[in-house]
Short mmCIF file of C-alpha atoms in Angstrom, two decimals:
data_model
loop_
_atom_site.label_atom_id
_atom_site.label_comp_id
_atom_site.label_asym_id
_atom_site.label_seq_id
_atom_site.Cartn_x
_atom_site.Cartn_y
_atom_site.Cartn_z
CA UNK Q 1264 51.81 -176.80 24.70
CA UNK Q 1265 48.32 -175.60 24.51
CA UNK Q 1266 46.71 -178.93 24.95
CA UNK Q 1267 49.10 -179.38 27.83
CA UNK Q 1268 47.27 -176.86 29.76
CA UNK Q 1269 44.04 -177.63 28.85
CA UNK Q 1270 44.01 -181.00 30.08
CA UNK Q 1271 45.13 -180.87 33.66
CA UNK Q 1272 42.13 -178.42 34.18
CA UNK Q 1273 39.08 -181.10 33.26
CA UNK Q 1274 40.55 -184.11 35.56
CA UNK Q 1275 40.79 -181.87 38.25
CA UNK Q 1276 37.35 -180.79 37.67
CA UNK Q 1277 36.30 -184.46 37.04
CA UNK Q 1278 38.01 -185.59 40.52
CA UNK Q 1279 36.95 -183.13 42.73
CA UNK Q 1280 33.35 -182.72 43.85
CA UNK Q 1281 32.16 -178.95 42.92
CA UNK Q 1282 31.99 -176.20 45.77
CA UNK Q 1283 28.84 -174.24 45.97
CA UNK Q 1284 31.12 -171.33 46.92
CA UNK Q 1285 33.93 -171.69 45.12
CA UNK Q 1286 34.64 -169.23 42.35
CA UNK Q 1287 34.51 -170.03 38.59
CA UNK Q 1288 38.12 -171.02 37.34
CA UNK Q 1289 39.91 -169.38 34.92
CA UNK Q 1290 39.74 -172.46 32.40
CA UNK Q 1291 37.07 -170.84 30.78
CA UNK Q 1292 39.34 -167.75 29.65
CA UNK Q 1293 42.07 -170.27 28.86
CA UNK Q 1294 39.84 -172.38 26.82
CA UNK Q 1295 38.69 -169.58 24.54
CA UNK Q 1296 42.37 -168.53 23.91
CA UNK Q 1297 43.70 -172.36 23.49
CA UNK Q 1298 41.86 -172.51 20.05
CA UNK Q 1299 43.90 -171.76 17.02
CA UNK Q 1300 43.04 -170.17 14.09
CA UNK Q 1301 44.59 -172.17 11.46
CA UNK Q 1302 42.55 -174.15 9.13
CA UNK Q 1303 45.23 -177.35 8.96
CA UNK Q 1304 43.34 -180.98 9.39
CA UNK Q 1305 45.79 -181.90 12.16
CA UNK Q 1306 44.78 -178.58 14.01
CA UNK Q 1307 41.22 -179.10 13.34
CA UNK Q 1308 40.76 -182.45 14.98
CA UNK Q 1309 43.55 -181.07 18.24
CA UNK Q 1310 40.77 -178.23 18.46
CA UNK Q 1311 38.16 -180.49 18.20
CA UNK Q 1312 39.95 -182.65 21.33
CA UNK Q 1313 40.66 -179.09 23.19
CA UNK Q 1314 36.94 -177.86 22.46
CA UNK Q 1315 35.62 -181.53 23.60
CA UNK Q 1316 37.78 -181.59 26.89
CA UNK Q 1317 37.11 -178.26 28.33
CA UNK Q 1318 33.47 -179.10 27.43
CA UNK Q 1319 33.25 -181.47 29.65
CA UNK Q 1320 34.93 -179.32 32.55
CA UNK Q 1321 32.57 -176.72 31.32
CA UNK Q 1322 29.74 -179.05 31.40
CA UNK Q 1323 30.24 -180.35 34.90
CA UNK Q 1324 31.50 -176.82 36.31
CA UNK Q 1325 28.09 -175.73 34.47
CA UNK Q 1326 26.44 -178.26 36.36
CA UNK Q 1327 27.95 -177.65 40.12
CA UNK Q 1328 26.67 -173.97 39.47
CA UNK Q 1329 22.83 -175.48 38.72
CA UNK Q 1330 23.56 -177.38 41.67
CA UNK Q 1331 24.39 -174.09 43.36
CA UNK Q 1332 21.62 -172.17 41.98
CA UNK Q 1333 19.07 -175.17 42.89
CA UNK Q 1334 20.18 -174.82 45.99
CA UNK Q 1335 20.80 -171.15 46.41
CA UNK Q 1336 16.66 -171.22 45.31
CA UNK Q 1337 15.83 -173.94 47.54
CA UNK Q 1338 17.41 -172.10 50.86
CA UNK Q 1339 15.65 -169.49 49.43
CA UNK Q 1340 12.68 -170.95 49.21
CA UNK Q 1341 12.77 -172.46 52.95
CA UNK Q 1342 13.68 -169.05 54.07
CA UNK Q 1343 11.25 -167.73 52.68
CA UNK Q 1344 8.23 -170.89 53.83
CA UNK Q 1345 9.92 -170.26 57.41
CA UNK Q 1346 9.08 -166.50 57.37
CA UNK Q 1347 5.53 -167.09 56.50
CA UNK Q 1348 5.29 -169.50 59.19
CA UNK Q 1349 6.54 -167.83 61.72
CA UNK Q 1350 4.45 -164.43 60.69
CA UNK Q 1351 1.24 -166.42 60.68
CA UNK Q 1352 1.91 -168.05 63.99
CA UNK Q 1353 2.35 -164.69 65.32
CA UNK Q 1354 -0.56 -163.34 63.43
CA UNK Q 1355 -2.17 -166.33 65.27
CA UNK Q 1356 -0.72 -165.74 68.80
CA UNK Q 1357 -1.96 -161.94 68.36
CA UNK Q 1358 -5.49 -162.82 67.20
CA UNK Q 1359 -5.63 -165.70 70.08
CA UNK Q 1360 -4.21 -163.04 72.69
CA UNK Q 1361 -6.85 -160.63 71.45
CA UNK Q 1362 -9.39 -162.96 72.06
CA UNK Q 1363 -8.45 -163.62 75.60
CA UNK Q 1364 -8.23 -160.15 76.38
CA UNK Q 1365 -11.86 -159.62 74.81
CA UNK Q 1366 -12.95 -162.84 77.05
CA UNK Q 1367 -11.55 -161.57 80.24
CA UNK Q 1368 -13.36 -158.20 79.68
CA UNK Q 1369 -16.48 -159.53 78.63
CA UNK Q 1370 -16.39 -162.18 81.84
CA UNK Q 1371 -15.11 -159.05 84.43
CA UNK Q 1372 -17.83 -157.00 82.95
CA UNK Q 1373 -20.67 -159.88 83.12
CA UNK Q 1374 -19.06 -160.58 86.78
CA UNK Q 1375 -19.22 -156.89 88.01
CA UNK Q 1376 -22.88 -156.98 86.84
CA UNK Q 1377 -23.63 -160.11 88.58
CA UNK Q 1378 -22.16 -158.81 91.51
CA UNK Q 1379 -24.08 -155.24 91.78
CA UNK Q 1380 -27.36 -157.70 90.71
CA UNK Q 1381 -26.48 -160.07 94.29
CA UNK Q 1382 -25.74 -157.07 95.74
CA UNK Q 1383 -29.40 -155.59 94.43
CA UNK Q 1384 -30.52 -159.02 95.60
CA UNK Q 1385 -28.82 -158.75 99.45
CA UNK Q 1386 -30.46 -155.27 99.39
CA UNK Q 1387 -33.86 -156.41 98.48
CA UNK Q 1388 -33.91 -159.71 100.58
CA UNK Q 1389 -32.37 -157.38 103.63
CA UNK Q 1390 -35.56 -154.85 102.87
CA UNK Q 1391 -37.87 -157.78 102.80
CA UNK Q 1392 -36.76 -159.46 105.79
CA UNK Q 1393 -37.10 -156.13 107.91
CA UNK Q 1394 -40.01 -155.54 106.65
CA UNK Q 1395 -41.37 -159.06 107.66
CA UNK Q 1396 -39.63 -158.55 110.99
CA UNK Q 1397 -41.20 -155.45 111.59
CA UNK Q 1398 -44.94 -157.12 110.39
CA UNK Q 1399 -44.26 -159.85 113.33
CA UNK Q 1400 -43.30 -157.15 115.70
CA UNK Q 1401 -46.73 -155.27 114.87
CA UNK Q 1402 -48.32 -158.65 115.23
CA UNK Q 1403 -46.43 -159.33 118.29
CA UNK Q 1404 -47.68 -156.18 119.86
CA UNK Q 1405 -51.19 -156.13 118.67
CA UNK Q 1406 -50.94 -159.71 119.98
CA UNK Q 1407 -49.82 -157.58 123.56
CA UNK Q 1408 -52.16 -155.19 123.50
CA UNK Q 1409 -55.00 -158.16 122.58
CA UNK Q 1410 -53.97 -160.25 125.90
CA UNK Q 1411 -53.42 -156.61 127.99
CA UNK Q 1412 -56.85 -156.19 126.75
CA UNK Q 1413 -58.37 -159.45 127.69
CA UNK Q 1414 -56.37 -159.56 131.03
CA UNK Q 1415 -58.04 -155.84 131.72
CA UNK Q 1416 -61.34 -157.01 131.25
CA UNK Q 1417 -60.51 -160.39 133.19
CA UNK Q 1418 -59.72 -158.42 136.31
CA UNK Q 1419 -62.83 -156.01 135.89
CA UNK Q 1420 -64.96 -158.76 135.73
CA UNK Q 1421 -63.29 -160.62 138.83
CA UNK Q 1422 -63.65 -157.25 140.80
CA UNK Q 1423 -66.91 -156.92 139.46
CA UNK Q 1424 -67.53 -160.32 141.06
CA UNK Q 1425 -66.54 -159.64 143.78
CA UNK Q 1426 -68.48 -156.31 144.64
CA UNK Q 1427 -71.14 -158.57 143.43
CA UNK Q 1428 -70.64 -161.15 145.94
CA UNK Q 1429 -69.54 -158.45 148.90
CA UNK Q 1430 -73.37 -156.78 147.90
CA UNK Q 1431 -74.90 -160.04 148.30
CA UNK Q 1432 -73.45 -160.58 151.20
CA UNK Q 1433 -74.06 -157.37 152.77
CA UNK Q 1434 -77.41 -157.84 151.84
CA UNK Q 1435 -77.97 -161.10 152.61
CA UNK Q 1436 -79.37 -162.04 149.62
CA UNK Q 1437 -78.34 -164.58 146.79
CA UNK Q 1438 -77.96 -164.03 143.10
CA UNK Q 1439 -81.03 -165.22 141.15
CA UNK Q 1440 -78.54 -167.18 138.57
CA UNK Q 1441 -75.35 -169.81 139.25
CA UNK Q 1442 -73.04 -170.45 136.83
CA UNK Q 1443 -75.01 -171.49 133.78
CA UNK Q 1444 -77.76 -172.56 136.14
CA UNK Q 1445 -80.62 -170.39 136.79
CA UNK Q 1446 -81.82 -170.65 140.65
#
């Protein structure tokens, strides 16, 4: 009756495929109690079958859980390699974000200085180019006051002239020198 019992359990271990989830049958308790304790020859070598049967459930229900365990580690494992990626891509988007936020202030900083330099510039080129207005203004009027000048002394000679000439001709008398020519 015993070795009834304990061989249903190994084919149905041998014909299914073991379940990473399924929980450890109770052959194993079975198998331990299925052993008898008499020393006979024909016992021995019906132990020896028992032992040697369950063994081989054992062995391949020993092997499913290395299967499970190999692959309880491995998800493990790529858990854990997905993890580290993903924390050193986002160590890597932080560090690249901080980057572009020390770019942007170092360019808006270099751009407001450039700005209140053109602007230092437009203040600088609007003070030279009033001053160089005003400088042909002052020209311009000395240039005024050069041809008021000339024109002043134009019209004193002409009246000069002619007083001159009215004298001479009151007097009747002609001018020792005419033009360039003296008479």
């Amino acid at each position: 009756m015993a070795e009834e019992a304990v061989k249903p359990a190994p084919a149905a271990v041998e014909n299914e495929p073991p379940l990473a989830a399924a929980p450890p049958a109770h052959d194993a308790v079975e198998e331990k109690a299925v052993v008898p304790a008499a020393s006979a020859p024909v016992a021995d070598k019906a132990s020896e079958l028992a032992v040697q049967k369950p063994t081989k459930g054992s062995l391949d229900r020993d092997i499913a859980l290395a299967q499970v365990e190999t692959e309880k580690r491995l998800s493990f494992i790529k858990a854990w390699e997905e993890t580290e990626k993903a924390k050193a891509e986002n160590k890597a988007q932080k560090k690249l974000a901080e980057v572009t936020a020390w770019e942007n202030s170092k360019k808006a900083a270099i751009e407001a200085e450039l700005k209140k330099i053109e602007e230092k510039m437009e203040k600088k080129k609007a003070d030279y180019a009033e001053a160089k207005k005003n400088k042909i203004a002052a020209v311009h009027k000395q240039a005024e006051e050069k041809r008021a000048m000339t024109d002043a002394r134009r019209r004193e000679e002409i009246l000069k002239a002619e007083e001159m000439a009215a004298k001479y001709r009151a007097t009747n008398s002609t001018p020792k020198q005419v033009g360039c020519f003296g008479a």
